[in-house]
PDB file of C-alpha atoms in Angstrom:
ATOM      1  CA  GLU A   1      -0.121   0.077  -0.113  1.00 79.00           C
ATOM      2  CA  ASP A   2       1.310   3.719  -1.085  1.00 85.00           C
ATOM      3  CA  GLN A   3       2.379   5.336   2.250  1.00 90.00           C
ATOM      4  CA  VAL A   4       3.165   8.980   2.370  1.00 94.00           C
ATOM      5  CA  THR A   5       4.352  10.515   5.772  1.00 96.00           C
ATOM      6  CA  GLN A   6       5.452  13.689   6.535  1.00 97.00           C
ATOM      7  CA  SER A   7       7.235  15.123   9.541  1.00 97.00           C
ATOM      8  CA  PRO A   8       7.220  17.389  11.545  1.00 97.00           C
ATOM      9  CA  GLU A   9       4.118  17.919  11.836  1.00 96.00           C
ATOM     10  CA  ALA A  10       3.999  20.846  13.186  1.00 97.00           C
ATOM     11  CA  LEU A  11       6.893  23.172  13.170  1.00 98.00           C
ATOM     12  CA  ARG A  12       7.578  27.390  15.073  1.00 98.00           C
ATOM     13  CA  LEU A  13      10.240  29.361  13.433  1.00 97.00           C
ATOM     14  CA  GLN A  14      11.772  31.960  14.436  1.00 97.00           C
ATOM     15  CA  GLU A  15      11.938  34.703  10.917  1.00 97.00           C
ATOM     16  CA  GLY A  16      15.798  34.198   9.640  1.00 97.00           C
ATOM     17  CA  GLU A  17      15.855  30.152  11.136  1.00 97.00           C
ATOM     18  CA  SER A  18      16.041  27.952   8.466  1.00 98.00           C
ATOM     19  CA  SER A  19      14.792  24.453   8.507  1.00 98.00           C
ATOM     20  CA  SER A  20      13.876  21.230   6.523  1.00 98.00           C
ATOM     21  CA  LEU A  21      10.490  19.584   6.286  1.00 98.00           C
ATOM     22  CA  ASN A  22      10.575  15.679   5.508  1.00 98.00           C
ATOM     23  CA  CYS A  23       8.388  13.766   2.931  1.00 98.00           C
ATOM     24  CA  SER A  24       9.392  10.246   2.988  1.00 97.00           C
ATOM     25  CA  TYR A  25       6.991   8.022   1.256  1.00 96.00           C
ATOM     26  CA  THR A  26       6.636   4.060   0.340  1.00 92.00           C
ATOM     27  CA  VAL A  27       5.487   3.604  -3.152  1.00 87.00           C
ATOM     28  CA  SER A  28       5.423   1.281  -6.572  1.00 82.00           C
ATOM     29  CA  GLY A  29       6.789   2.745  -9.371  1.00 83.00           C
ATOM     30  CA  LEU A  30       6.815   6.531  -8.002  1.00 87.00           C
ATOM     31  CA  ARG A  31       5.739   9.154 -11.474  1.00 88.00           C
ATOM     32  CA  GLY A  32       6.198  12.035  -9.340  1.00 92.00           C
ATOM     33  CA  LEU A  33       6.041  13.806  -5.918  1.00 95.00           C
ATOM     34  CA  PHE A  34       4.366  17.030  -5.695  1.00 96.00           C
ATOM     35  CA  TRP A  35       5.070  19.798  -2.316  1.00 98.00           C
ATOM     36  CA  TYR A  36       1.931  22.081  -2.476  1.00 97.00           C
ATOM     37  CA  ARG A  37       1.354  25.243   0.152  1.00 98.00           C
ATOM     38  CA  GLN A  38      -2.212  25.517   1.782  1.00 97.00           C
ATOM     39  CA  ASP A  39      -3.261  28.205   3.438  1.00 97.00           C
ATOM     40  CA  PRO A  40      -6.093  28.491   6.429  1.00 94.00           C
ATOM     41  CA  GLY A  41      -9.386  28.298   4.468  1.00 93.00           C
ATOM     42  CA  LYS A  42      -8.374  27.687   0.734  1.00 96.00           C
ATOM     43  CA  GLY A  43      -7.276  25.407  -1.379  1.00 96.00           C
ATOM     44  CA  PRO A  44      -3.515  23.346  -1.575  1.00 97.00           C
ATOM     45  CA  GLU A  45      -1.279  25.663  -4.120  1.00 97.00           C
ATOM     46  CA  PHE A  46       1.281  23.987  -6.199  1.00 96.00           C
ATOM     47  CA  LEU A  47       4.983  24.445  -5.207  1.00 97.00           C
ATOM     48  CA  PHE A  48       7.073  21.358  -7.104  1.00 95.00           C
ATOM     49  CA  THR A  49       6.924  18.702  -9.048  1.00 94.00           C
ATOM     50  CA  LEU A  50       9.797  15.960  -8.224  1.00 95.00           C
ATOM     51  CA  TYR A  51       9.956  13.153 -11.239  1.00 92.00           C
ATOM     52  CA  SER A  52      13.816  11.691  -9.787  1.00 92.00           C
ATOM     53  CA  ALA A  53      15.923  10.914  -7.652  1.00 94.00           C
ATOM     54  CA  GLY A  54      18.942  13.757  -7.510  1.00 96.00           C
ATOM     55  CA  GLU A  55      16.653  16.083  -9.008  1.00 96.00           C
ATOM     56  CA  GLU A  56      15.691  19.574  -6.796  1.00 97.00           C
ATOM     57  CA  LYS A  57      14.239  22.324  -7.650  1.00 97.00           C
ATOM     58  CA  GLU A  58      13.865  26.059  -5.856  1.00 97.00           C
ATOM     59  CA  LYS A  59      11.722  28.448  -5.632  1.00 95.00           C
ATOM     60  CA  GLU A  60      12.798  32.113  -4.035  1.00 95.00           C
ATOM     61  CA  ARG A  61      13.519  31.176  -0.169  1.00 97.00           C
ATOM     62  CA  LEU A  62      11.980  26.839  -0.908  1.00 98.00           C
ATOM     63  CA  LYS A  63      14.463  24.190  -2.039  1.00 98.00           C
ATOM     64  CA  ALA A  64      13.097  20.591  -2.536  1.00 98.00           C
ATOM     65  CA  THR A  65      14.896  17.040  -3.217  1.00 98.00           C
ATOM     66  CA  LEU A  66      14.604  14.190  -3.636  1.00 97.00           C
ATOM     67  CA  THR A  67      15.634  10.486  -3.087  1.00 95.00           C
ATOM     68  CA  LYS A  68      14.645   7.104  -3.362  1.00 92.00           C
ATOM     69  CA  LYS A  69      12.958   7.275   0.004  1.00 94.00           C
ATOM     70  CA  GLU A  70      11.794  10.669   1.365  1.00 97.00           C
ATOM     71  CA  SER A  71      11.501  14.348  -0.111  1.00 98.00           C
ATOM     72  CA  PHE A  72      13.031  17.673   1.528  1.00 98.00           C
ATOM     73  CA  LEU A  73      11.696  20.729   1.490  1.00 98.00           C
ATOM     74  CA  HIS A  74      14.089  23.228   2.849  1.00 98.00           C
ATOM     75  CA  ILE A  75      13.083  26.936   3.582  1.00 98.00           C
ATOM     76  CA  THR A  76      16.466  28.970   3.830  1.00 98.00           C
ATOM     77  CA  ALA A  77      15.610  32.116   5.840  1.00 97.00           C
ATOM     78  CA  PRO A  78      11.928  32.497   5.958  1.00 97.00           C
ATOM     79  CA  LYS A  79       9.411  35.318   6.694  1.00 97.00           C
ATOM     80  CA  PRO A  80       5.840  35.345   8.685  1.00 97.00           C
ATOM     81  CA  GLU A  81       4.163  35.064   4.500  1.00 97.00           C
ATOM     82  CA  ASP A  82       5.569  31.697   4.709  1.00 97.00           C
ATOM     83  CA  SER A  83       3.908  30.361   7.205  1.00 98.00           C
ATOM     84  CA  ALA A  84       1.349  27.652   6.134  1.00 98.00           C
ATOM     85  CA  THR A  85       0.945  24.062   6.102  1.00 97.00           C
ATOM     86  CA  TYR A  86       2.565  22.190   3.258  1.00 98.00           C
ATOM     87  CA  LEU A  87       1.293  19.299   1.401  1.00 97.00           C
ATOM     88  CA  CYS A  88       3.821  16.256   0.042  1.00 97.00           C
ATOM     89  CA  ALA A  89       2.260  13.538  -1.960  1.00 95.00           C
ATOM     90  CA  VAL A  90       2.979  11.168  -4.318  1.00 93.00           C
ATOM     91  CA  HIS A  91       1.488  10.056  -7.828  1.00 88.00           C
ATOM     92  CA  PRO A  92       2.424   6.011  -7.591  1.00 77.00           C
ATOM     93  CA  GLY A  93       0.901   5.239 -11.666  1.00 70.00           C
ATOM     94  CA  ARG A  94      -2.498   4.860 -10.830  1.00 64.00           C
ATOM     95  CA  ARG A  95      -4.277   7.968 -11.442  1.00 68.00           C
ATOM     96  CA  ALA A  96      -4.521  10.290  -8.311  1.00 83.00           C
ATOM     97  CA  LEU A  97      -2.187  11.675  -5.899  1.00 88.00           C
ATOM     98  CA  THR A  98      -1.476  10.114  -1.978  1.00 91.00           C
ATOM     99  CA  PHE A  99      -1.433  12.736   0.292  1.00 94.00           C
ATOM    100  CA  GLY A 100       0.482  12.810   3.658  1.00 95.00           C
ATOM    101  CA  SER A 101      -0.897  15.106   6.700  1.00 94.00           C
ATOM    102  CA  GLY A 102       0.847  17.762   6.408  1.00 96.00           C
ATOM    103  CA  THR A 103       3.350  19.820   8.061  1.00 97.00           C
ATOM    104  CA  ARG A 104       2.118  23.127   9.501  1.00 97.00           C
ATOM    105  CA  LEU A 105       4.836  25.717   9.570  1.00 98.00           C
ATOM    106  CA  GLN A 106       4.579  28.126  11.759  1.00 98.00           C
ATOM    107  CA  VAL A 107       7.296  31.911  11.083  1.00 98.00           C
ATOM    108  CA  GLN A 108       7.540  34.415  14.098  1.00 97.00           C
ATOM    109  CA  PRO A 109       8.393  37.588  13.162  1.00 95.00           C
TER     110      PRO A 109
ATOM    111  CA  ASN B   1      -9.019  32.179 -16.614  1.00 75.00           C
ATOM    112  CA  ALA B   2     -10.862  30.923 -13.742  1.00 82.00           C
ATOM    113  CA  GLY B   3      -9.638  28.158 -12.794  1.00 94.00           C
ATOM    114  CA  VAL B   4     -10.761  25.798 -10.515  1.00 97.00           C
ATOM    115  CA  THR B   5     -14.232  26.473  -9.406  1.00 97.00           C
ATOM    116  CA  GLN B   6     -16.585  25.384  -6.374  1.00 98.00           C
ATOM    117  CA  THR B   7     -20.080  25.959  -5.595  1.00 97.00           C
ATOM    118  CA  PRO B   8     -20.760  26.070  -3.012  1.00 97.00           C
ATOM    119  CA  LYS B   9     -18.736  27.714  -0.421  1.00 97.00           C
ATOM    120  CA  PHE B  10     -20.206  26.444   2.831  1.00 97.00           C
ATOM    121  CA  ARG B  11     -23.327  24.555   3.585  1.00 97.00           C
ATOM    122  CA  VAL B  12     -25.115  23.074   6.405  1.00 97.00           C
ATOM    123  CA  LEU B  13     -27.025  19.838   5.681  1.00 97.00           C
ATOM    124  CA  LYS B  14     -29.194  18.123   8.520  1.00 97.00           C
ATOM    125  CA  THR B  15     -29.011  14.063   8.849  1.00 98.00           C
ATOM    126  CA  GLY B  16     -30.757  12.342   5.656  1.00 97.00           C
ATOM    127  CA  GLN B  17     -30.641  15.416   3.343  1.00 97.00           C
ATOM    128  CA  SER B  18     -29.109  15.432  -0.226  1.00 97.00           C
ATOM    129  CA  MET B  19     -27.428  17.721  -2.099  1.00 96.00           C
ATOM    130  CA  THR B  20     -25.194  18.331  -4.838  1.00 98.00           C
ATOM    131  CA  LEU B  21     -21.232  20.061  -4.792  1.00 98.00           C
ATOM    132  CA  LEU B  22     -20.116  21.454  -7.935  1.00 98.00           C
ATOM    133  CA  CYS B  23     -16.630  21.629  -9.560  1.00 98.00           C
ATOM    134  CA  ALA B  24     -15.962  23.407 -13.014  1.00 98.00           C
ATOM    135  CA  GLN B  25     -13.132  24.029 -14.246  1.00 97.00           C
ATOM    136  CA  ASP B  26     -12.249  26.211 -17.520  1.00 95.00           C
ATOM    137  CA  MET B  27      -8.583  25.000 -18.255  1.00 94.00           C
ATOM    138  CA  ASN B  28     -10.036  22.186 -20.732  1.00 94.00           C
ATOM    139  CA  HIS B  29      -8.463  19.772 -18.608  1.00 94.00           C
ATOM    140  CA  GLU B  30      -9.449  15.522 -19.140  1.00 94.00           C
ATOM    141  CA  TYR B  31      -8.648  14.332 -15.481  1.00 94.00           C
ATOM    142  CA  MET B  32     -10.681  15.526 -12.752  1.00 96.00           C
ATOM    143  CA  TYR B  33     -10.926  14.657  -8.771  1.00 96.00           C
ATOM    144  CA  TRP B  34     -13.031  14.872  -6.019  1.00 97.00           C
ATOM    145  CA  TYR B  35     -10.950  15.025  -2.528  1.00 97.00           C
ATOM    146  CA  ARG B  36     -11.941  15.550   1.348  1.00 97.00           C
ATOM    147  CA  GLN B  37      -9.913  16.809   3.744  1.00 97.00           C
ATOM    148  CA  ASP B  38     -10.078  15.633   7.364  1.00 94.00           C
ATOM    149  CA  PRO B  39      -8.339  16.881  10.758  1.00 86.00           C
ATOM    150  CA  GLY B  40      -5.144  14.902  11.357  1.00 80.00           C
ATOM    151  CA  MET B  41      -5.449  12.725   8.189  1.00 81.00           C
ATOM    152  CA  GLY B  42      -4.574  14.413   4.888  1.00 86.00           C
ATOM    153  CA  LEU B  43      -6.873  14.698   1.370  1.00 94.00           C
ATOM    154  CA  ARG B  44      -8.663  11.125   1.014  1.00 94.00           C
ATOM    155  CA  LEU B  45      -9.288  10.660  -3.095  1.00 94.00           C
ATOM    156  CA  ILE B  46     -13.131  10.128  -3.351  1.00 97.00           C
ATOM    157  CA  HIS B  47     -13.918   9.452  -6.707  1.00 97.00           C
ATOM    158  CA  TYR B  48     -12.252  10.603  -9.965  1.00 95.00           C
ATOM    159  CA  SER B  49     -13.084  11.554 -13.561  1.00 95.00           C
ATOM    160  CA  VAL B  50     -10.589  10.775 -16.278  1.00 92.00           C
ATOM    161  CA  GLY B  51     -13.024  12.018 -19.435  1.00 93.00           C
ATOM    162  CA  GLU B  52     -16.266  13.337 -20.056  1.00 95.00           C
ATOM    163  CA  GLY B  53     -18.776  10.091 -19.118  1.00 94.00           C
ATOM    164  CA  THR B  54     -16.313   8.406 -17.488  1.00 94.00           C
ATOM    165  CA  THR B  55     -16.161   7.795 -13.178  1.00 96.00           C
ATOM    166  CA  ALA B  56     -13.608   5.651 -11.277  1.00 95.00           C
ATOM    167  CA  LYS B  57     -14.237   5.435  -7.422  1.00 95.00           C
ATOM    168  CA  GLY B  58     -10.918   6.325  -5.133  1.00 93.00           C
ATOM    169  CA  GLU B  59     -10.478   5.222  -1.495  1.00 91.00           C
ATOM    170  CA  VAL B  60     -12.924   6.405   0.392  1.00 95.00           C
ATOM    171  CA  PRO B  61     -16.174   6.503  -2.119  1.00 96.00           C
ATOM    172  CA  ASP B  62     -19.163   4.835   0.422  1.00 96.00           C
ATOM    173  CA  GLY B  63     -22.003   7.371   0.665  1.00 96.00           C
ATOM    174  CA  TYR B  64     -20.935   9.719  -2.882  1.00 98.00           C
ATOM    175  CA  ASN B  65     -22.150   9.547  -6.282  1.00 97.00           C
ATOM    176  CA  VAL B  66     -20.086  11.607  -8.629  1.00 98.00           C
ATOM    177  CA  SER B  67     -21.216  12.489 -12.611  1.00 97.00           C
ATOM    178  CA  ARG B  68     -19.379  14.218 -15.777  1.00 97.00           C
ATOM    179  CA  LEU B  69     -21.445  15.129 -18.131  1.00 95.00           C
ATOM    180  CA  LYS B  70     -19.926  17.846 -19.508  1.00 96.00           C
ATOM    181  CA  LYS B  71     -15.783  17.834 -19.724  1.00 96.00           C
ATOM    182  CA  GLN B  72     -15.731  21.127 -16.941  1.00 97.00           C
ATOM    183  CA  ASN B  73     -18.231  19.988 -14.639  1.00 97.00           C
ATOM    184  CA  PHE B  74     -17.523  17.397 -12.170  1.00 98.00           C
ATOM    185  CA  LEU B  75     -20.349  16.747  -9.500  1.00 98.00           C
ATOM    186  CA  LEU B  76     -20.630  15.160  -6.463  1.00 98.00           C
ATOM    187  CA  GLY B  77     -23.304  13.833  -4.786  1.00 98.00           C
ATOM    188  CA  LEU B  78     -24.629  12.758  -1.506  1.00 97.00           C
ATOM    189  CA  GLU B  79     -27.835  10.926  -1.304  1.00 92.00           C
ATOM    190  CA  SER B  80     -28.548  10.942   2.657  1.00 96.00           C
ATOM    191  CA  ALA B  81     -25.860  12.784   4.149  1.00 96.00           C
ATOM    192  CA  ALA B  82     -24.283  11.782   7.497  1.00 97.00           C
ATOM    193  CA  PRO B  83     -22.158  13.252  10.506  1.00 97.00           C
ATOM    194  CA  SER B  84     -19.548  11.726   9.368  1.00 96.00           C
ATOM    195  CA  GLN B  85     -19.441  13.274   6.015  1.00 97.00           C
ATOM    196  CA  THR B  86     -18.692  16.587   8.048  1.00 97.00           C
ATOM    197  CA  SER B  87     -15.367  17.067   5.526  1.00 97.00           C
ATOM    198  CA  VAL B  88     -13.741  20.076   3.610  1.00 98.00           C
ATOM    199  CA  TYR B  89     -14.479  19.054   0.248  1.00 98.00           C
ATOM    200  CA  PHE B  90     -11.956  20.052  -2.568  1.00 98.00           C
ATOM    201  CA  CYS B  91     -11.914  19.601  -5.987  1.00 98.00           C
ATOM    202  CA  ALA B  92      -8.563  19.211  -8.319  1.00 96.00           C
ATOM    203  CA  SER B  93      -8.103  18.425 -12.336  1.00 95.00           C
ATOM    204  CA  ARG B  94      -5.107  17.962 -14.209  1.00 92.00           C
ATOM    205  CA  LEU B  95      -4.430  17.859 -17.966  1.00 89.00           C
ATOM    206  CA  GLY B  96      -4.075  14.450 -18.685  1.00 82.00           C
ATOM    207  CA  LYS B  97      -1.888  14.744 -22.089  1.00 78.00           C
ATOM    208  CA  GLY B  98       1.198  13.243 -22.769  1.00 71.00           C
ATOM    209  CA  PRO B  99       3.199  10.831 -20.489  1.00 71.00           C
ATOM    210  CA  THR B 100       4.380  12.606 -17.275  1.00 76.00           C
ATOM    211  CA  VAL B 101       2.086  13.110 -14.843  1.00 80.00           C
ATOM    212  CA  GLU B 102       0.908  17.363 -15.028  1.00 82.00           C
ATOM    213  CA  THR B 103       0.302  19.772 -11.352  1.00 89.00           C
ATOM    214  CA  GLN B 104      -3.338  18.761  -9.812  1.00 92.00           C
ATOM    215  CA  TYR B 105      -4.889  21.965  -9.906  1.00 95.00           C
ATOM    216  CA  PHE B 106      -6.871  22.586  -6.759  1.00 97.00           C
ATOM    217  CA  GLY B 107     -10.646  24.708  -6.075  1.00 97.00           C
ATOM    218  CA  PRO B 108     -11.198  26.993  -3.123  1.00 97.00           C
ATOM    219  CA  GLY B 109     -13.137  23.732  -1.083  1.00 97.00           C
ATOM    220  CA  THR B 110     -16.794  23.596   0.018  1.00 98.00           C
ATOM    221  CA  ARG B 111     -17.041  23.334   4.024  1.00 97.00           C
ATOM    222  CA  LEU B 112     -19.939  21.088   4.798  1.00 98.00           C
ATOM    223  CA  LEU B 113     -21.501  20.573   7.707  1.00 97.00           C
ATOM    224  CA  VAL B 114     -23.994  17.692   8.654  1.00 97.00           C
ATOM    225  CA  LEU B 115     -25.693  17.963  11.860  1.00 97.00           C
TER     226      LEU B 115
END
């Protein structure tokens, strides 16, 4: 059975304090790993897609990396506006995503 | 482009009542999905469609029905609502063409409370 586990469940950072979120997965035939950001009361917003181990993608203060067992979302010098829930999902070759339960990030000024 | 839109935004139902949630997309996407999101459980797939006139069951389909009569619309029905169906419902769509898996784009969600 496909599984996605995200850690930590919640993370509180001071502004400028860099950290990483983890997404470990067990899936047969990974066709893509996705990172989304979700603000309270809103739908998930796409951040990155990673297709193969060793791949990295960056956007502003965020950088996503992928290995054969896990993905990391690195947040460099975060700002309060980076506060959100970050969701990881895998596409295992069937027709839909399998999501983790997310990491709630709070960045304090 | 409006992207993916959902109506209504919020609804309160009594146990046993029925309702239909509407999802519309203007991106000419083939694939459409309905998820529910509950605290601590992430997003779970209810039903999905790979094209007009097709539907398939996801992870948690019981108590729901769907229809895709037009390519741009995907309807989720609750025939007899139960308190366990209190949740936030998200619709998503993706292009569905080509060899790689494209991004799924999500709507803003419908918050449903069943009393």
